Amino acid sequence: MISQLTKAEREWAIILSAALAIGGLIVGAAGRNDLLGIHGFMVFVIGFGLLFLIVKDLYRPDPSPKRVTRYFDDPTKAGVILCMLWVIFGTFIGDWVAWLLVYPDATFDAGWSSFGRLRPVHTTSVIFGFGGNALIATSFHVLQRTTRARLVDQLSPWIVVIGFNIFCLLAVSGYVMGVTASKEYAEPEWYADIFLTIIWVLYFSIYLRTLRRRKEPHIYVANWYFMAFIVIVAILHIVNSLAVPVSLGHAKSYSLFSGVQDAMTQWWYGHNAVAFFLTAGFLGMLYYYLPKRAGRPIFSYRLSIISFWGITFLYMWAGSHHLHYTALPQWVQTLGMTFSIVLLVPSWASAGNALLTLRGAWDKVRDDATLRFMMVAAVFYGLSTFEGSFLAIRPVNSLSHYTDWTVGHVHAGALGWVAMITFGSIYTLVPWLWNRERMYSPRLIEVHFWLALTGAIIYVFAMWNSGIIQGLMWRAYNENGTLAYSFIESVAAMKPYYVGRAIGGFLFFAGSVIGLYNIWKTIHSPDLARAAAPDLAPIPHAAGSQTVPAAE
Amino acid sequence: MLNNHAKLERNAIGFVIAIILVGSIGGLVEIAPLFTIDDTVEDAPDMRLYTPLELAGRNIYIREGCYACHSQMVRTLRDEVERYGPYSLAVESKYDHPMLWGSKRTGPDLARIGNKYSDQWHTAHLINPRDVVPESVMPRYAWLMRSELQYDDMDLHLKAMRNVGVPYTNEMIENAVADTLRQATPDANNAFDVFERYGDETNLRYFDGDRRAVTEMDALVAYLQILGRLTDAAGAMPQETAKISDEEPGQ
Ligand code: HEM
């Protein structure tokens, strides 16, 4: 991959790696009496390692100047592999955490491995490690195909992929050491937040600059979603992470906001992290890989427009449904509930658009597990957005909030939608990226599909049961008009469902391992190779503005 | 509309600007007024500040992710008020940077846990919850008893808190390190100074029962014991008001 860089670019890479290492050293020195020092040192080692890798290949011959006539897919390849590694790691921790709720002592007598520290390791690994790498990798791929332009720059896409993964590492290693800002899905501390902001701005600039090079007059739908994802996540991240560090040598910071304003800001962030990270970005994936794999154009351009702007506008109002019956002023709760219900319209417009795109391709869905992954994803997307709007209704929320029902809802979306659309897209993408006729084993895709689907269904049903039972027990009264159950009775009642969830989770995890194996074998099976990679030039013109551009 | 949109689709910068505009409205309308409308946060003249020891305990609560299983927000629902106590007011978390309202109750709400149990109970419970509540699934935190509290920088912590708006005085900041030790060592010199700075309600105790060292357990228990006790505003609110909803309390 380094051989694809010119000598000058390699020199730049060396300078940047050295800067990273020095930056790490400075932070390490400033934070030597604090956990911050360990992070500084970690960054130093990473910077140094990168430096070593590049210097080793510094004097390789330059790549052929013809490289600019081809798409630039190396960062995407790296992103796909990293994405699979993160999902395996993240669901492994998820399953561990799930077992901890059954056997609370199934861990070590030390802080790093206790539930409260591992849980954010799970959420960050799957949302950012798995989801984030999937988004970055596929967005670079889709962007080039739908604009018929090569990515700008040689180095900056690499910086985004590597930098983003350094951020994930800082986050996850921070939690186990006890560094956390405690804001859900925004737990990393101030220095990691600043680092991510820099990486994100770079990501945005690559996207925008490549778009401006496009040879297609119109910007394809998938890119609308990827852009919304990049831009809005930047806004959310910056505002929600505002904080004052204890000192420049401390990892710890105090959030700028407090109490009710902090709660509202946090859930404005939290809900829209779901909306723009876990929904918009993945809709971008759906709008490209699903029609490509099905060989059918998107069902309705008009529906795409309605759902895109509906989602972009409405979601941002919905965060307060996480705060029903709390000390948040009631008018904000009411707004949150109202907008959450209306949100169902654009959500179902997207899901419907995806499913109707499959009209006439249902025989393919039956035979092709990859396409089936994407079909099931669209179905889960429809179901969990329906459930979401339902849970946002105040009286329903009075039962469901604080219970496992929320966790069940989250995982219907996470396992059923996010992960399934990602696996479908990756199985579509991998043979293209590595120039293979097909995946190594279609049967293993089939196995993965059924493991993932069974796992997800077991998980979600277990949590529906436990959540509703919990909610009902907490509010049950006996004949004397006093509360019928103590809290611990509700804890004990959860046990069978927690076992079920952990088993479902294991199936899902096992599926991901099989997925990585299959990808690995695909890459390392030269006999699957097909003719040369498609160049930029001979890509046929797409007819009409919003049909899927034909090139892979 | 389709024509206009087709134009927008040809303009990358325009598209981005449109996304920012359309996406910003909701947040602006819902968040900005919370900072300006006065009755968003009630008045509570008796509101105490966290002592440095309690703040250190709060930071341990954050570090250990207790918030992943415990909320600190009693909702305005009849069963919650009966189970946990008066519903939470916004003012009670006014000095919480960040707030710890939580989103999941694997364990019970802790907003009103202060003074509900003895220090010994908390210490034993944190060392091994199953010694106290056999069916508990809460993790053990025995190592908190073994880790000495690091508090030589508590003055910096108070300063940072002041920078985000908590009214710590210069005197509090100057004495932060010493006050941390004092609150967990009632026999220490000038221990009672803590009352002068933080009020007579402040707990001055060997929280974890171990007199030899100030441990992380001391700090955490000190924090748990003042939860819900920074102000009496919530207790003073008439709880049978229209605000409490008994939507389907499942008679
Ligand atoms: C093997 C599969 C998985 C297992 C066993 C698993 C398990 C868990 C467990 C035990 C929790 C904590 C729930 C609690 O506190 O009671 C959790 C939370 C969470 N997980 Fe997973 N998980 C899996 C996959 C995923 C994936 C793929 C994603 C996202 C793409 C995800 C996103 C989340 C989120 C966002 C939460 C926080 C939920 C909340 O705060 O309500 N999980 N998971």
mmCIF file of N, CA and C in Angstrom, chain A residues 397-483:
data_model
loop_
_atom_site.group_PDB
_atom_site.id
_atom_site.type_symbol
_atom_site.label_atom_id
_atom_site.label_comp_id
_atom_site.label_asym_id
_atom_site.label_seq_id
_atom_site.Cartn_x
_atom_site.Cartn_y
_atom_site.Cartn_z
ATOM 1 N N ASN A 397 -43.454 5.411 27.110
ATOM 2 C CA ASN A 397 -42.117 5.627 27.643
ATOM 3 C C ASN A 397 -42.086 5.505 29.162
ATOM 4 N N SER A 398 -43.199 5.836 29.814
ATOM 5 C CA SER A 398 -43.211 5.713 31.276
ATOM 6 C C SER A 398 -42.991 4.257 31.672
ATOM 7 N N LEU A 399 -43.414 3.347 30.823
ATOM 8 C CA LEU A 399 -43.166 1.925 31.105
ATOM 9 C C LEU A 399 -41.779 1.494 30.636
ATOM 10 N N SER A 400 -41.415 1.903 29.443
ATOM 11 C CA SER A 400 -40.233 1.310 28.808
ATOM 12 C C SER A 400 -38.929 1.932 29.285
ATOM 13 N N HIS A 401 -38.962 3.200 29.655
ATOM 14 C CA HIS A 401 -37.710 3.894 29.929
ATOM 15 C C HIS A 401 -37.000 3.259 31.117
ATOM 16 N N TYR A 402 -35.694 3.250 31.083
ATOM 17 C CA TYR A 402 -34.838 2.668 32.119
ATOM 18 C C TYR A 402 -34.850 1.146 32.097
ATOM 19 N N THR A 403 -35.659 0.513 31.246
ATOM 20 C CA THR A 403 -35.710 -0.953 31.243
ATOM 21 C C THR A 403 -34.923 -1.519 30.055
ATOM 22 N N ASP A 404 -34.903 -2.843 30.005
ATOM 23 C CA ASP A 404 -34.257 -3.544 28.897
ATOM 24 C C ASP A 404 -34.989 -3.364 27.573
ATOM 25 N N TRP A 405 -36.197 -2.856 27.628
ATOM 26 C CA TRP A 405 -36.893 -2.630 26.368
ATOM 27 C C TRP A 405 -36.062 -1.695 25.492
ATOM 28 N N THR A 406 -35.506 -0.670 26.098
ATOM 29 C CA THR A 406 -34.649 0.250 25.342
ATOM 30 C C THR A 406 -33.469 -0.508 24.732
ATOM 31 N N VAL A 407 -32.857 -1.367 25.537
ATOM 32 C CA VAL A 407 -31.705 -2.118 25.041
ATOM 33 C C VAL A 407 -32.140 -3.012 23.869
ATOM 34 N N GLY A 408 -33.330 -3.605 24.001
ATOM 35 C CA GLY A 408 -33.847 -4.426 22.912
ATOM 36 C C GLY A 408 -34.054 -3.593 21.654
ATOM 37 N N HIS A 409 -34.614 -2.418 21.838
ATOM 38 C CA HIS A 409 -34.841 -1.522 20.705
ATOM 39 C C HIS A 409 -33.512 -1.130 20.049
ATOM 40 N N VAL A 410 -32.553 -0.762 20.873
ATOM 41 C CA VAL A 410 -31.236 -0.382 20.349
ATOM 42 C C VAL A 410 -30.665 -1.517 19.506
ATOM 43 N N HIS A 411 -30.770 -2.741 20.012
ATOM 44 C CA HIS A 411 -30.139 -3.842 19.275
ATOM 45 C C HIS A 411 -30.951 -4.321 18.081
ATOM 46 N N ALA A 412 -32.261 -4.077 18.083
ATOM 47 C CA ALA A 412 -33.008 -4.336 16.849
ATOM 48 C C ALA A 412 -32.412 -3.455 15.758
ATOM 49 N N GLY A 413 -32.132 -2.204 16.120
ATOM 50 C CA GLY A 413 -31.509 -1.300 15.162
ATOM 51 C C GLY A 413 -30.064 -1.672 14.884
ATOM 52 N N ALA A 414 -29.318 -1.986 15.950
ATOM 53 C CA ALA A 414 -27.877 -2.189 15.785
ATOM 54 C C ALA A 414 -27.572 -3.500 15.072
ATOM 55 N N LEU A 415 -28.176 -4.583 15.562
ATOM 56 C CA LEU A 415 -27.901 -5.885 14.945
ATOM 57 C C LEU A 415 -28.672 -6.024 13.642
ATOM 58 N N GLY A 416 -29.964 -5.661 13.685
ATOM 59 C CA GLY A 416 -30.823 -5.907 12.532
ATOM 60 C C GLY A 416 -30.555 -4.944 11.391
ATOM 61 N N TRP A 417 -30.360 -3.706 11.703
ATOM 62 C CA TRP A 417 -30.197 -2.715 10.642
ATOM 63 C C TRP A 417 -28.725 -2.432 10.358
ATOM 64 N N VAL A 418 -28.022 -1.832 11.333
ATOM 65 C CA VAL A 418 -26.649 -1.377 11.094
ATOM 66 C C VAL A 418 -25.735 -2.532 10.668
ATOM 67 N N ALA A 419 -25.761 -3.591 11.457
ATOM 68 C CA ALA A 419 -24.817 -4.664 11.160
ATOM 69 C C ALA A 419 -25.200 -5.403 9.882
ATOM 70 N N MET A 420 -26.492 -5.632 9.663
ATOM 71 C CA MET A 420 -26.902 -6.398 8.471
ATOM 72 C C MET A 420 -26.609 -5.627 7.182
ATOM 73 N N ILE A 421 -26.894 -4.315 7.195
ATOM 74 C CA ILE A 421 -26.628 -3.571 5.960
ATOM 75 C C ILE A 421 -25.122 -3.524 5.710
ATOM 76 N N THR A 422 -24.360 -3.482 6.811
ATOM 77 C CA THR A 422 -22.907 -3.456 6.649
ATOM 78 C C THR A 422 -22.395 -4.773 6.078
ATOM 79 N N PHE A 423 -22.858 -5.885 6.637
ATOM 80 C CA PHE A 423 -22.379 -7.169 6.122
ATOM 81 C C PHE A 423 -22.779 -7.333 4.656
ATOM 82 N N GLY A 424 -24.021 -6.966 4.330
ATOM 83 C CA GLY A 424 -24.445 -7.072 2.932
ATOM 84 C C GLY A 424 -23.554 -6.229 2.030
ATOM 85 N N SER A 425 -23.266 -5.001 2.471
ATOM 86 C CA SER A 425 -22.447 -4.116 1.648
ATOM 87 C C SER A 425 -21.026 -4.657 1.526
ATOM 88 N N ILE A 426 -20.503 -5.169 2.627
ATOM 89 C CA ILE A 426 -19.116 -5.652 2.592
ATOM 90 C C ILE A 426 -18.990 -6.875 1.681
ATOM 91 N N TYR A 427 -19.958 -7.771 1.762
ATOM 92 C CA TYR A 427 -19.894 -8.944 0.880
ATOM 93 C C TYR A 427 -20.040 -8.550 -0.585
ATOM 94 N N THR A 428 -20.723 -7.430 -0.831
ATOM 95 C CA THR A 428 -20.806 -6.941 -2.207
ATOM 96 C C THR A 428 -19.477 -6.335 -2.630
ATOM 97 N N LEU A 429 -18.872 -5.645 -1.669
ATOM 98 C CA LEU A 429 -17.723 -4.809 -1.969
ATOM 99 C C LEU A 429 -16.414 -5.597 -2.077
ATOM 100 N N VAL A 430 -16.247 -6.575 -1.190
ATOM 101 C CA VAL A 430 -14.944 -7.245 -1.106
ATOM 102 C C VAL A 430 -14.494 -7.843 -2.444
ATOM 103 N N PRO A 431 -15.341 -8.572 -3.159
ATOM 104 C CA PRO A 431 -14.870 -9.120 -4.447
ATOM 105 C C PRO A 431 -14.469 -8.014 -5.423
ATOM 106 N N TRP A 432 -15.172 -6.890 -5.400
ATOM 107 C CA TRP A 432 -14.781 -5.789 -6.286
ATOM 108 C C TRP A 432 -13.415 -5.252 -5.908
ATOM 109 N N LEU A 433 -13.244 -5.018 -4.616
ATOM 110 C CA LEU A 433 -12.006 -4.374 -4.167
ATOM 111 C C LEU A 433 -10.791 -5.216 -4.493
ATOM 112 N N TRP A 434 -10.915 -6.523 -4.273
ATOM 113 C CA TRP A 434 -9.746 -7.379 -4.456
ATOM 114 C C TRP A 434 -9.788 -8.116 -5.801
ATOM 115 N N ASN A 435 -10.651 -7.628 -6.692
ATOM 116 C CA ASN A 435 -10.718 -8.227 -8.029
ATOM 117 C C ASN A 435 -10.970 -9.716 -8.024
ATOM 118 N N ARG A 436 -12.037 -10.096 -7.381
ATOM 119 C CA ARG A 436 -12.397 -11.502 -7.348
ATOM 120 C C ARG A 436 -13.724 -11.690 -8.076
ATOM 121 N N GLU A 437 -13.901 -12.876 -8.609
ATOM 122 C CA GLU A 437 -15.169 -13.198 -9.257
ATOM 123 C C GLU A 437 -16.313 -13.121 -8.266
ATOM 124 N N ARG A 438 -16.034 -13.612 -7.041
ATOM 125 C CA ARG A 438 -17.075 -13.689 -6.026
ATOM 126 C C ARG A 438 -16.391 -13.877 -4.685
ATOM 127 N N MET A 439 -17.210 -13.979 -3.622
ATOM 128 C CA MET A 439 -16.651 -14.303 -2.316
ATOM 129 C C MET A 439 -16.166 -15.745 -2.333
ATOM 130 N N TYR A 440 -15.217 -16.030 -1.456
ATOM 131 C CA TYR A 440 -14.647 -17.372 -1.372
ATOM 132 C C TYR A 440 -15.730 -18.431 -1.202
ATOM 133 N N SER A 441 -16.632 -18.205 -0.222
ATOM 134 C CA SER A 441 -17.646 -19.226 0.001
ATOM 135 C C SER A 441 -19.040 -18.641 0.176
ATOM 136 N N PRO A 442 -19.883 -18.760 -0.825
ATOM 137 C CA PRO A 442 -21.279 -18.303 -0.668
ATOM 138 C C PRO A 442 -21.993 -19.067 0.451
ATOM 139 N N ARG A 443 -21.584 -20.313 0.674
ATOM 140 C CA ARG A 443 -22.234 -21.078 1.748
ATOM 141 C C ARG A 443 -21.959 -20.459 3.104
ATOM 142 N N LEU A 444 -20.723 -20.003 3.285
ATOM 143 C CA LEU A 444 -20.409 -19.370 4.572
ATOM 144 C C LEU A 444 -21.168 -18.059 4.746
ATOM 145 N N ILE A 445 -21.434 -17.359 3.658
ATOM 146 C CA ILE A 445 -22.271 -16.152 3.772
ATOM 147 C C ILE A 445 -23.657 -16.565 4.258
ATOM 148 N N GLU A 446 -24.114 -17.664 3.672
ATOM 149 C CA GLU A 446 -25.424 -18.188 4.084
ATOM 150 C C GLU A 446 -25.413 -18.510 5.591
ATOM 151 N N VAL A 447 -24.361 -19.187 6.041
ATOM 152 C CA VAL A 447 -24.255 -19.534 7.469
ATOM 153 C C VAL A 447 -24.229 -18.258 8.316
ATOM 154 N N HIS A 448 -23.423 -17.314 7.877
ATOM 155 C CA HIS A 448 -23.338 -16.042 8.606
ATOM 156 C C HIS A 448 -24.717 -15.394 8.692
ATOM 157 N N PHE A 449 -25.405 -15.394 7.558
ATOM 158 C CA PHE A 449 -26.721 -14.765 7.544
ATOM 159 C C PHE A 449 -27.640 -15.370 8.599
ATOM 160 N N TRP A 450 -27.686 -16.692 8.633
ATOM 161 C CA TRP A 450 -28.640 -17.314 9.569
ATOM 162 C C TRP A 450 -28.191 -17.145 11.008
ATOM 163 N N LEU A 451 -26.888 -17.184 11.249
ATOM 164 C CA LEU A 451 -26.414 -16.930 12.620
ATOM 165 C C LEU A 451 -26.784 -15.516 13.062
ATOM 166 N N ALA A 452 -26.544 -14.561 12.173
ATOM 167 C CA ALA A 452 -26.816 -13.164 12.538
ATOM 168 C C ALA A 452 -28.314 -12.962 12.768
ATOM 169 N N LEU A 453 -29.115 -13.517 11.870
ATOM 170 C CA LEU A 453 -30.557 -13.304 12.007
ATOM 171 C C LEU A 453 -31.099 -13.991 13.264
ATOM 172 N N THR A 454 -30.708 -15.240 13.478
ATOM 173 C CA THR A 454 -31.182 -15.935 14.676
ATOM 174 C C THR A 454 -30.713 -15.208 15.926
ATOM 175 N N GLY A 455 -29.433 -14.838 15.939
ATOM 176 C CA GLY A 455 -28.895 -14.130 17.104
ATOM 177 C C GLY A 455 -29.679 -12.863 17.385
ATOM 178 N N ALA A 456 -29.932 -12.094 16.338
ATOM 179 C CA ALA A 456 -30.629 -10.818 16.529
ATOM 180 C C ALA A 456 -32.045 -11.060 17.057
ATOM 181 N N ILE A 457 -32.719 -12.041 16.495
ATOM 182 C CA ILE A 457 -34.103 -12.283 16.920
ATOM 183 C C ILE A 457 -34.148 -12.753 18.376
ATOM 184 N N ILE A 458 -33.244 -13.676 18.736
ATOM 185 C CA ILE A 458 -33.217 -14.131 20.130
ATOM 186 C C ILE A 458 -32.955 -12.944 21.052
ATOM 187 N N TYR A 459 -31.966 -12.136 20.678
ATOM 188 C CA TYR A 459 -31.612 -10.974 21.499
ATOM 189 C C TYR A 459 -32.834 -10.091 21.712
ATOM 190 N N VAL A 460 -33.466 -9.722 20.610
ATOM 191 C CA VAL A 460 -34.539 -8.734 20.703
ATOM 192 C C VAL A 460 -35.741 -9.291 21.471
ATOM 193 N N PHE A 461 -36.082 -10.542 21.222
ATOM 194 C CA PHE A 461 -37.224 -11.113 21.954
ATOM 195 C C PHE A 461 -36.917 -11.216 23.445
ATOM 196 N N ALA A 462 -35.690 -11.607 23.780
ATOM 197 C CA ALA A 462 -35.331 -11.709 25.198
ATOM 198 C C ALA A 462 -35.492 -10.349 25.885
ATOM 199 N N MET A 463 -35.054 -9.299 25.195
ATOM 200 C CA MET A 463 -35.101 -7.973 25.823
ATOM 201 C C MET A 463 -36.509 -7.403 25.860
ATOM 202 N N TRP A 464 -37.336 -7.737 24.858
ATOM 203 C CA TRP A 464 -38.740 -7.308 24.947
ATOM 204 C C TRP A 464 -39.369 -7.895 26.206
ATOM 205 N N ASN A 465 -39.143 -9.192 26.379
ATOM 206 C CA ASN A 465 -39.714 -9.849 27.551
ATOM 207 C C ASN A 465 -39.190 -9.236 28.834
ATOM 208 N N SER A 466 -37.873 -9.183 28.960
ATOM 209 C CA SER A 466 -37.339 -8.705 30.233
ATOM 210 C C SER A 466 -37.742 -7.256 30.456
ATOM 211 N N GLY A 467 -37.692 -6.448 29.414
ATOM 212 C CA GLY A 467 -38.008 -5.032 29.584
ATOM 213 C C GLY A 467 -39.439 -4.813 30.033
ATOM 214 N N ILE A 468 -40.358 -5.482 29.388
ATOM 215 C CA ILE A 468 -41.765 -5.258 29.734
ATOM 216 C C ILE A 468 -42.064 -5.816 31.124
ATOM 217 N N ILE A 469 -41.488 -6.970 31.451
ATOM 218 C CA ILE A 469 -41.699 -7.519 32.794
ATOM 219 C C ILE A 469 -41.157 -6.563 33.855
ATOM 220 N N GLN A 470 -39.924 -6.096 33.624
ATOM 221 C CA GLN A 470 -39.325 -5.127 34.543
ATOM 222 C C GLN A 470 -40.243 -3.922 34.752
ATOM 223 N N GLY A 471 -40.646 -3.322 33.624
ATOM 224 C CA GLY A 471 -41.469 -2.117 33.706
ATOM 225 C C GLY A 471 -42.759 -2.381 34.469
ATOM 226 N N LEU A 472 -43.386 -3.524 34.203
ATOM 227 C CA LEU A 472 -44.648 -3.832 34.881
ATOM 228 C C LEU A 472 -44.424 -4.109 36.369
ATOM 229 N N MET A 473 -43.330 -4.792 36.684
ATOM 230 C CA MET A 473 -43.081 -5.093 38.106
ATOM 231 C C MET A 473 -42.838 -3.825 38.913
ATOM 232 N N TRP A 474 -42.120 -2.871 38.301
ATOM 233 C CA TRP A 474 -41.791 -1.655 39.049
ATOM 234 C C TRP A 474 -43.040 -0.857 39.404
ATOM 235 N N ARG A 475 -44.060 -0.941 38.553
ATOM 236 C CA ARG A 475 -45.226 -0.105 38.805
ATOM 237 C C ARG A 475 -46.424 -0.895 39.328
ATOM 238 N N ALA A 476 -46.229 -2.188 39.625
ATOM 239 C CA ALA A 476 -47.354 -3.005 40.081
ATOM 240 C C ALA A 476 -47.685 -2.688 41.540
ATOM 241 N N TYR A 477 -48.977 -2.611 41.825
ATOM 242 C CA TYR A 477 -49.446 -2.385 43.188
ATOM 243 C C TYR A 477 -50.216 -3.612 43.657
ATOM 244 N N ASN A 478 -50.170 -3.892 44.959
ATOM 245 C CA ASN A 478 -51.018 -4.969 45.463
ATOM 246 C C ASN A 478 -52.334 -4.394 45.994
ATOM 247 N N GLU A 479 -53.170 -5.271 46.581
ATOM 248 C CA GLU A 479 -54.521 -4.822 46.974
ATOM 249 C C GLU A 479 -54.460 -3.685 47.990
ATOM 250 N N ASN A 480 -53.414 -3.679 48.826
ATOM 251 C CA ASN A 480 -53.351 -2.642 49.861
ATOM 252 C C ASN A 480 -52.935 -1.289 49.307
ATOM 253 N N GLY A 481 -52.692 -1.252 47.999
ATOM 254 C CA GLY A 481 -52.276 0.019 47.424
ATOM 255 C C GLY A 481 -50.808 0.332 47.650
ATOM 256 N N THR A 482 -50.010 -0.676 47.988
ATOM 257 C CA THR A 482 -48.569 -0.424 48.075
ATOM 258 C C THR A 482 -47.870 -1.163 46.941
ATOM 259 N N LEU A 483 -46.622 -0.789 46.695
ATOM 260 C CA LEU A 483 -45.873 -1.398 45.591
ATOM 261 C C LEU A 483 -45.742 -2.903 45.822
#
